[in-house]
PDB file of N, CA and C in Angstrom:
ATOM      1  N   MET A1157     -71.331 -44.680   1.128  1.00  0.00           N
ATOM      2  CA  MET A1157     -70.566 -44.409   2.342  1.00  0.00           C
ATOM      3  C   MET A1157     -69.114 -44.840   2.121  1.00  0.00           C
ATOM      4  N   ILE A1158     -68.194 -44.048   2.593  1.00  0.00           N
ATOM      5  CA  ILE A1158     -66.772 -44.376   2.483  1.00  0.00           C
ATOM      6  C   ILE A1158     -66.276 -44.794   3.856  1.00  0.00           C
ATOM      7  N   ARG A1159     -65.601 -45.951   3.909  1.00  0.00           N
ATOM      8  CA  ARG A1159     -65.018 -46.443   5.158  1.00  0.00           C
ATOM      9  C   ARG A1159     -63.523 -46.219   5.104  1.00  0.00           C
ATOM     10  N   THR A1160     -62.973 -45.694   6.178  1.00  0.00           N
ATOM     11  CA  THR A1160     -61.550 -45.375   6.223  1.00  0.00           C
ATOM     12  C   THR A1160     -60.904 -46.121   7.370  1.00  0.00           C
ATOM     13  N   GLY A1161     -59.670 -46.582   7.158  1.00  0.00           N
ATOM     14  CA  GLY A1161     -58.951 -47.276   8.220  1.00  0.00           C
ATOM     15  C   GLY A1161     -57.497 -47.427   7.851  1.00  0.00           C
ATOM     16  N   TRP A1162     -56.784 -48.178   8.666  1.00  0.00           N
ATOM     17  CA  TRP A1162     -55.368 -48.450   8.427  1.00  0.00           C
ATOM     18  C   TRP A1162     -55.219 -49.897   8.022  1.00  0.00           C
ATOM     19  N   TYR A1163     -54.302 -50.156   7.112  1.00  0.00           N
ATOM     20  CA  TYR A1163     -54.000 -51.528   6.738  1.00  0.00           C
ATOM     21  C   TYR A1163     -52.577 -51.821   7.162  1.00  0.00           C
ATOM     22  N   GLU A1164     -52.363 -52.944   7.809  1.00  0.00           N
ATOM     23  CA  GLU A1164     -50.998 -53.341   8.145  1.00  0.00           C
ATOM     24  C   GLU A1164     -50.859 -54.842   7.969  1.00  0.00           C
ATOM     25  N   LEU A1165     -49.626 -55.291   7.808  1.00  0.00           N
ATOM     26  CA  LEU A1165     -49.368 -56.674   7.451  1.00  0.00           C
ATOM     27  C   LEU A1165     -48.885 -57.537   8.608  1.00  0.00           C
ATOM     28  N   SER A1166     -48.734 -56.995   9.781  1.00  0.00           N
ATOM     29  CA  SER A1166     -48.101 -57.719  10.888  1.00  0.00           C
ATOM     30  C   SER A1166     -48.997 -58.831  11.427  1.00  0.00           C
ATOM     31  N   GLY A1167     -48.798 -60.030  10.952  1.00  0.00           N
ATOM     32  CA  GLY A1167     -49.497 -61.185  11.486  1.00  0.00           C
ATOM     33  C   GLY A1167     -50.979 -61.220  11.163  1.00  0.00           C
ATOM     34  N   GLY A1168     -51.694 -60.168  11.477  1.00  0.00           N
ATOM     35  CA  GLY A1168     -53.119 -60.108  11.180  1.00  0.00           C
ATOM     36  C   GLY A1168     -53.367 -59.259   9.951  1.00  0.00           C
ATOM     37  N   LEU A1169     -54.622 -59.011   9.689  1.00  0.00           N
ATOM     38  CA  LEU A1169     -54.964 -58.240   8.497  1.00  0.00           C
ATOM     39  C   LEU A1169     -55.294 -56.792   8.813  1.00  0.00           C
ATOM     40  N   GLY A1170     -55.428 -56.442  10.099  1.00  0.00           N
ATOM     41  CA  GLY A1170     -55.770 -55.068  10.431  1.00  0.00           C
ATOM     42  C   GLY A1170     -57.223 -54.790  10.066  1.00  0.00           C
ATOM     43  N   PRO A1171     -57.620 -53.534  10.145  1.00  0.00           N
ATOM     44  CA  PRO A1171     -59.021 -53.192   9.867  1.00  0.00           C
ATOM     45  C   PRO A1171     -59.453 -53.530   8.442  1.00  0.00           C
ATOM     46  N   PHE A1172     -58.548 -53.413   7.483  1.00  0.00           N
ATOM     47  CA  PHE A1172     -58.885 -53.713   6.099  1.00  0.00           C
ATOM     48  C   PHE A1172     -57.848 -54.629   5.498  1.00  0.00           C
ATOM     49  N   ASP A1173     -58.301 -55.656   4.806  1.00  0.00           N
ATOM     50  CA  ASP A1173     -57.434 -56.465   3.982  1.00  0.00           C
ATOM     51  C   ASP A1173     -57.429 -55.770   2.625  1.00  0.00           C
ATOM     52  N   LEU A1174     -56.302 -55.254   2.201  1.00  0.00           N
ATOM     53  CA  LEU A1174     -56.263 -54.500   0.946  1.00  0.00           C
ATOM     54  C   LEU A1174     -56.746 -55.338  -0.215  1.00  0.00           C
ATOM     55  N   GLN A1175     -57.464 -54.694  -1.113  1.00  0.00           N
ATOM     56  CA  GLN A1175     -57.997 -55.349  -2.291  1.00  0.00           C
ATOM     57  C   GLN A1175     -57.771 -54.458  -3.496  1.00  0.00           C
ATOM     58  N   ARG A1176     -57.862 -55.038  -4.686  1.00  0.00           N
ATOM     59  CA  ARG A1176     -57.834 -54.233  -5.905  1.00  0.00           C
ATOM     60  C   ARG A1176     -58.974 -53.230  -5.837  1.00  0.00           C
ATOM     61  N   GLY A1177     -58.701 -52.008  -6.237  1.00  0.00           N
ATOM     62  CA  GLY A1177     -59.738 -50.977  -6.224  1.00  0.00           C
ATOM     63  C   GLY A1177     -59.730 -50.125  -4.979  1.00  0.00           C
ATOM     64  N   ASP A1178     -59.059 -50.570  -3.900  1.00  0.00           N
ATOM     65  CA  ASP A1178     -58.940 -49.733  -2.704  1.00  0.00           C
ATOM     66  C   ASP A1178     -58.084 -48.517  -3.019  1.00  0.00           C
ATOM     67  N   ARG A1179     -58.324 -47.438  -2.310  1.00  0.00           N
ATOM     68  CA  ARG A1179     -57.526 -46.227  -2.443  1.00  0.00           C
ATOM     69  C   ARG A1179     -56.582 -46.163  -1.250  1.00  0.00           C
ATOM     70  N   VAL A1180     -55.312 -45.847  -1.504  1.00  0.00           N
ATOM     71  CA  VAL A1180     -54.332 -45.734  -0.431  1.00  0.00           C
ATOM     72  C   VAL A1180     -53.634 -44.391  -0.531  1.00  0.00           C
ATOM     73  N   LEU A1181     -53.234 -43.857   0.624  1.00  0.00           N
ATOM     74  CA  LEU A1181     -52.496 -42.598   0.661  1.00  0.00           C
ATOM     75  C   LEU A1181     -51.028 -42.920   0.444  1.00  0.00           C
ATOM     76  N   HIS A1182     -50.484 -42.447  -0.685  1.00  0.00           N
ATOM     77  CA  HIS A1182     -49.105 -42.752  -1.055  1.00  0.00           C
ATOM     78  C   HIS A1182     -48.459 -41.496  -1.609  1.00  0.00           C
ATOM     79  N   GLY A1183     -47.371 -41.050  -0.970  1.00  0.00           N
ATOM     80  CA  GLY A1183     -46.683 -39.851  -1.431  1.00  0.00           C
ATOM     81  C   GLY A1183     -47.537 -38.602  -1.343  1.00  0.00           C
ATOM     82  N   GLY A1184     -48.439 -38.560  -0.374  1.00  0.00           N
ATOM     83  CA  GLY A1184     -49.284 -37.386  -0.192  1.00  0.00           C
ATOM     84  C   GLY A1184     -50.503 -37.341  -1.106  1.00  0.00           C
ATOM     85  N   ARG A1185     -50.696 -38.387  -1.908  1.00  0.00           N
ATOM     86  CA  ARG A1185     -51.844 -38.429  -2.826  1.00  0.00           C
ATOM     87  C   ARG A1185     -52.597 -39.741  -2.649  1.00  0.00           C
ATOM     88  N   TRP A1186     -53.896 -39.703  -2.881  1.00  0.00           N
ATOM     89  CA  TRP A1186     -54.696 -40.916  -2.871  1.00  0.00           C
ATOM     90  C   TRP A1186     -54.593 -41.570  -4.241  1.00  0.00           C
ATOM     91  N   VAL A1187     -54.190 -42.839  -4.273  1.00  0.00           N
ATOM     92  CA  VAL A1187     -54.067 -43.590  -5.521  1.00  0.00           C
ATOM     93  C   VAL A1187     -54.789 -44.927  -5.361  1.00  0.00           C
ATOM     94  N   THR A1188     -55.162 -45.521  -6.473  1.00  0.00           N
ATOM     95  CA  THR A1188     -55.911 -46.777  -6.471  1.00  0.00           C
ATOM     96  C   THR A1188     -54.961 -47.961  -6.612  1.00  0.00           C
ATOM     97  N   VAL A1189     -55.241 -49.020  -5.851  1.00  0.00           N
ATOM     98  CA  VAL A1189     -54.478 -50.261  -5.978  1.00  0.00           C
ATOM     99  C   VAL A1189     -55.008 -51.015  -7.200  1.00  0.00           C
ATOM    100  N   VAL A1190     -54.153 -51.192  -8.204  1.00  0.00           N
ATOM    101  CA  VAL A1190     -54.516 -51.916  -9.419  1.00  0.00           C
ATOM    102  C   VAL A1190     -54.329 -53.415  -9.206  1.00  0.00           C
ATOM    103  N   ASP A1191     -53.261 -53.789  -8.507  1.00  0.00           N
ATOM    104  CA  ASP A1191     -52.975 -55.192  -8.240  1.00  0.00           C
ATOM    105  C   ASP A1191     -52.074 -55.269  -7.023  1.00  0.00           C
ATOM    106  N   LEU A1192     -51.999 -56.420  -6.382  1.00  0.00           N
ATOM    107  CA  LEU A1192     -51.069 -56.628  -5.277  1.00  0.00           C
ATOM    108  C   LEU A1192     -50.672 -58.092  -5.236  1.00  0.00           C
ATOM    109  N   TYR A1193     -49.414 -58.324  -4.871  1.00  0.00           N
ATOM    110  CA  TYR A1193     -48.897 -59.688  -4.860  1.00  0.00           C
ATOM    111  C   TYR A1193     -47.719 -59.776  -3.911  1.00  0.00           C
ATOM    112  N   ALA A1194     -47.358 -61.019  -3.542  1.00  0.00           N
ATOM    113  CA  ALA A1194     -46.219 -61.256  -2.661  1.00  0.00           C
ATOM    114  C   ALA A1194     -44.934 -61.142  -3.473  1.00  0.00           C
ATOM    115  N   PRO A1195     -43.914 -60.475  -2.935  1.00  0.00           N
ATOM    116  CA  PRO A1195     -42.666 -60.304  -3.669  1.00  0.00           C
ATOM    117  C   PRO A1195     -41.787 -61.549  -3.628  1.00  0.00           C
ATOM    118  N   GLY A1196     -41.283 -61.972  -4.780  1.00  0.00           N
ATOM    119  CA  GLY A1196     -40.327 -63.066  -4.844  1.00  0.00           C
ATOM    120  C   GLY A1196     -40.818 -64.331  -4.172  1.00  0.00           C
ATOM    121  N   SER A1197     -39.891 -65.102  -3.649  1.00  0.00           N
ATOM    122  CA  SER A1197     -40.254 -66.371  -3.027  1.00  0.00           C
ATOM    123  C   SER A1197     -40.455 -66.240  -1.521  1.00  0.00           C
ATOM    124  N   SER A1198     -40.065 -65.105  -0.935  1.00  0.00           N
ATOM    125  CA  SER A1198     -40.157 -64.965   0.519  1.00  0.00           C
ATOM    126  C   SER A1198     -41.591 -64.806   0.988  1.00  0.00           C
ATOM    127  N   GLY A1199     -42.401 -64.119   0.199  1.00  0.00           N
ATOM    128  CA  GLY A1199     -43.790 -63.899   0.591  1.00  0.00           C
ATOM    129  C   GLY A1199     -43.957 -62.899   1.709  1.00  0.00           C
ATOM    130  N   HIS A1200     -42.871 -62.247   2.138  1.00  0.00           N
ATOM    131  CA  HIS A1200     -42.965 -61.270   3.224  1.00  0.00           C
ATOM    132  C   HIS A1200     -43.350 -59.919   2.656  1.00  0.00           C
ATOM    133  N   GLY A1201     -44.464 -59.374   3.145  1.00  0.00           N
ATOM    134  CA  GLY A1201     -44.935 -58.090   2.648  1.00  0.00           C
ATOM    135  C   GLY A1201     -45.804 -58.260   1.414  1.00  0.00           C
ATOM    136  N   ARG A1202     -46.165 -57.139   0.809  1.00  0.00           N
ATOM    137  CA  ARG A1202     -46.966 -57.127  -0.407  1.00  0.00           C
ATOM    138  C   ARG A1202     -46.460 -56.010  -1.302  1.00  0.00           C
ATOM    139  N   VAL A1203     -46.405 -56.292  -2.590  1.00  0.00           N
ATOM    140  CA  VAL A1203     -46.109 -55.253  -3.563  1.00  0.00           C
ATOM    141  C   VAL A1203     -47.441 -54.695  -4.044  1.00  0.00           C
ATOM    142  N   LEU A1204     -47.596 -53.386  -3.930  1.00  0.00           N
ATOM    143  CA  LEU A1204     -48.807 -52.727  -4.407  1.00  0.00           C
ATOM    144  C   LEU A1204     -48.509 -52.120  -5.766  1.00  0.00           C
ATOM    145  N   HIS A1205     -49.284 -52.484  -6.762  1.00  0.00           N
ATOM    146  CA  HIS A1205     -49.186 -51.871  -8.089  1.00  0.00           C
ATOM    147  C   HIS A1205     -50.256 -50.785  -8.117  1.00  0.00           C
ATOM    148  N   LEU A1206     -49.823 -49.529  -8.214  1.00  0.00           N
ATOM    149  CA  LEU A1206     -50.728 -48.394  -8.081  1.00  0.00           C
ATOM    150  C   LEU A1206     -51.115 -47.838  -9.444  1.00  0.00           C
ATOM    151  N   ASP A1207     -52.243 -47.121  -9.499  1.00  0.00           N
ATOM    152  CA  ASP A1207     -52.739 -46.618 -10.779  1.00  0.00           C
ATOM    153  C   ASP A1207     -51.897 -45.501 -11.367  1.00  0.00           C
ATOM    154  N   ASP A1208     -50.934 -44.979 -10.605  1.00  0.00           N
ATOM    155  CA  ASP A1208     -50.033 -43.968 -11.171  1.00  0.00           C
ATOM    156  C   ASP A1208     -48.803 -44.627 -11.805  1.00  0.00           C
ATOM    157  N   GLY A1209     -48.828 -45.971 -11.898  1.00  0.00           N
ATOM    158  CA  GLY A1209     -47.750 -46.710 -12.532  1.00  0.00           C
ATOM    159  C   GLY A1209     -46.627 -47.117 -11.594  1.00  0.00           C
ATOM    160  N   ARG A1210     -46.715 -46.726 -10.328  1.00  0.00           N
ATOM    161  CA  ARG A1210     -45.656 -47.047  -9.371  1.00  0.00           C
ATOM    162  C   ARG A1210     -45.916 -48.378  -8.685  1.00  0.00           C
ATOM    163  N   LEU A1211     -44.827 -48.974  -8.236  1.00  0.00           N
ATOM    164  CA  LEU A1211     -44.901 -50.165  -7.399  1.00  0.00           C
ATOM    165  C   LEU A1211     -44.420 -49.766  -6.017  1.00  0.00           C
ATOM    166  N   HIS A1212     -45.074 -50.243  -4.980  1.00  0.00           N
ATOM    167  CA  HIS A1212     -44.693 -49.908  -3.613  1.00  0.00           C
ATOM    168  C   HIS A1212     -44.670 -51.184  -2.792  1.00  0.00           C
ATOM    169  N   LEU A1213     -43.546 -51.438  -2.125  1.00  0.00           N
ATOM    170  CA  LEU A1213     -43.444 -52.605  -1.253  1.00  0.00           C
ATOM    171  C   LEU A1213     -43.926 -52.219   0.134  1.00  0.00           C
ATOM    172  N   LEU A1214     -44.960 -52.880   0.590  1.00  0.00           N
ATOM    173  CA  LEU A1214     -45.478 -52.683   1.941  1.00  0.00           C
ATOM    174  C   LEU A1214     -44.988 -53.858   2.771  1.00  0.00           C
ATOM    175  N   ARG A1215     -44.072 -53.585   3.688  1.00  0.00           N
ATOM    176  CA  ARG A1215     -43.463 -54.644   4.503  1.00  0.00           C
ATOM    177  C   ARG A1215     -44.290 -54.900   5.759  1.00  0.00           C
ATOM    178  N   PRO A1216     -44.097 -56.074   6.375  1.00  0.00           N
ATOM    179  CA  PRO A1216     -44.763 -56.325   7.661  1.00  0.00           C
ATOM    180  C   PRO A1216     -44.425 -55.220   8.660  1.00  0.00           C
ATOM    181  N   LEU A1217     -45.400 -54.872   9.466  1.00  0.00           N
ATOM    182  CA  LEU A1217     -45.352 -53.809  10.482  1.00  0.00           C
ATOM    183  C   LEU A1217     -45.542 -52.411   9.889  1.00  0.00           C
ATOM    184  N   GLU A1218     -45.509 -52.243   8.580  1.00  0.00           N
ATOM    185  CA  GLU A1218     -45.817 -50.949   7.980  1.00  0.00           C
ATOM    186  C   GLU A1218     -47.336 -50.813   7.862  1.00  0.00           C
ATOM    187  N   ARG A1219     -47.780 -49.568   7.924  1.00  0.00           N
ATOM    188  CA  ARG A1219     -49.216 -49.298   7.817  1.00  0.00           C
ATOM    189  C   ARG A1219     -49.441 -48.282   6.707  1.00  0.00           C
ATOM    190  N   VAL A1220     -50.572 -48.390   6.061  1.00  0.00           N
ATOM    191  CA  VAL A1220     -50.916 -47.446   5.004  1.00  0.00           C
ATOM    192  C   VAL A1220     -52.375 -47.027   5.204  1.00  0.00           C
ATOM    193  N   ARG A1221     -52.625 -45.739   5.045  1.00  0.00           N
ATOM    194  CA  ARG A1221     -53.977 -45.207   5.186  1.00  0.00           C
ATOM    195  C   ARG A1221     -54.791 -45.637   3.970  1.00  0.00           C
ATOM    196  N   THR A1222     -55.978 -46.194   4.212  1.00  0.00           N
ATOM    197  CA  THR A1222     -56.770 -46.808   3.160  1.00  0.00           C
ATOM    198  C   THR A1222     -58.218 -46.368   3.248  1.00  0.00           C
ATOM    199  N   TYR A1223     -58.874 -46.242   2.093  1.00  0.00           N
ATOM    200  CA  TYR A1223     -60.334 -46.125   2.139  1.00  0.00           C
ATOM    201  C   TYR A1223     -60.952 -46.877   0.973  1.00  0.00           C
ATOM    202  N   ARG A1224     -62.197 -47.296   1.195  1.00  0.00           N
ATOM    203  CA  ARG A1224     -62.946 -47.964   0.144  1.00  0.00           C
ATOM    204  C   ARG A1224     -64.412 -47.616   0.321  1.00  0.00           C
ATOM    205  N   ARG A1225     -65.109 -47.681  -0.759  1.00  0.00           N
ATOM    206  CA  ARG A1225     -66.562 -47.448  -0.695  1.00  0.00           C
ATOM    207  C   ARG A1225     -67.239 -48.718  -0.218  1.00  0.00           C
ATOM    208  N   SER A1226     -68.202 -48.566   0.669  1.00  0.00           N
ATOM    209  CA  SER A1226     -68.966 -49.728   1.124  1.00  0.00           C
ATOM    210  C   SER A1226     -69.884 -50.167  -0.014  1.00  0.00           C
ATOM    211  N   PRO A1227     -70.057 -51.464  -0.164  1.00  0.00           N
ATOM    212  CA  PRO A1227     -70.980 -51.935  -1.199  1.00  0.00           C
ATOM    213  C   PRO A1227     -72.399 -51.486  -0.883  1.00  0.00           C
ATOM    214  N   ARG A1228     -73.126 -51.161  -1.909  1.00  0.00           N
ATOM    215  CA  ARG A1228     -74.522 -50.741  -1.694  1.00  0.00           C
ATOM    216  C   ARG A1228     -75.362 -51.967  -1.402  1.00  0.00           C
ATOM    217  N   GLY A1229     -76.221 -51.844  -0.402  1.00  0.00           N
ATOM    218  CA  GLY A1229     -76.975 -53.009   0.000  1.00  0.00           C
ATOM    219  C   GLY A1229     -78.414 -52.893  -0.294  1.00  0.00           C
TER     220      GLY A1229
END
């Protein structure tokens, strides 16, 4: 089963806390998050390292469409 939702950084975690392996809609294409980390010393937002080799800064209050497969139980 695939679960779909929005991820945002504003104070809370939103429906999904982004993780490595999640798929995000970026530039009209679904790409996989390879890694994510806080930028510089400010810690505001998250840098997403995507499987297409791009880096994307997701700032607080921005939202990104996300999906992940539910773990098999």
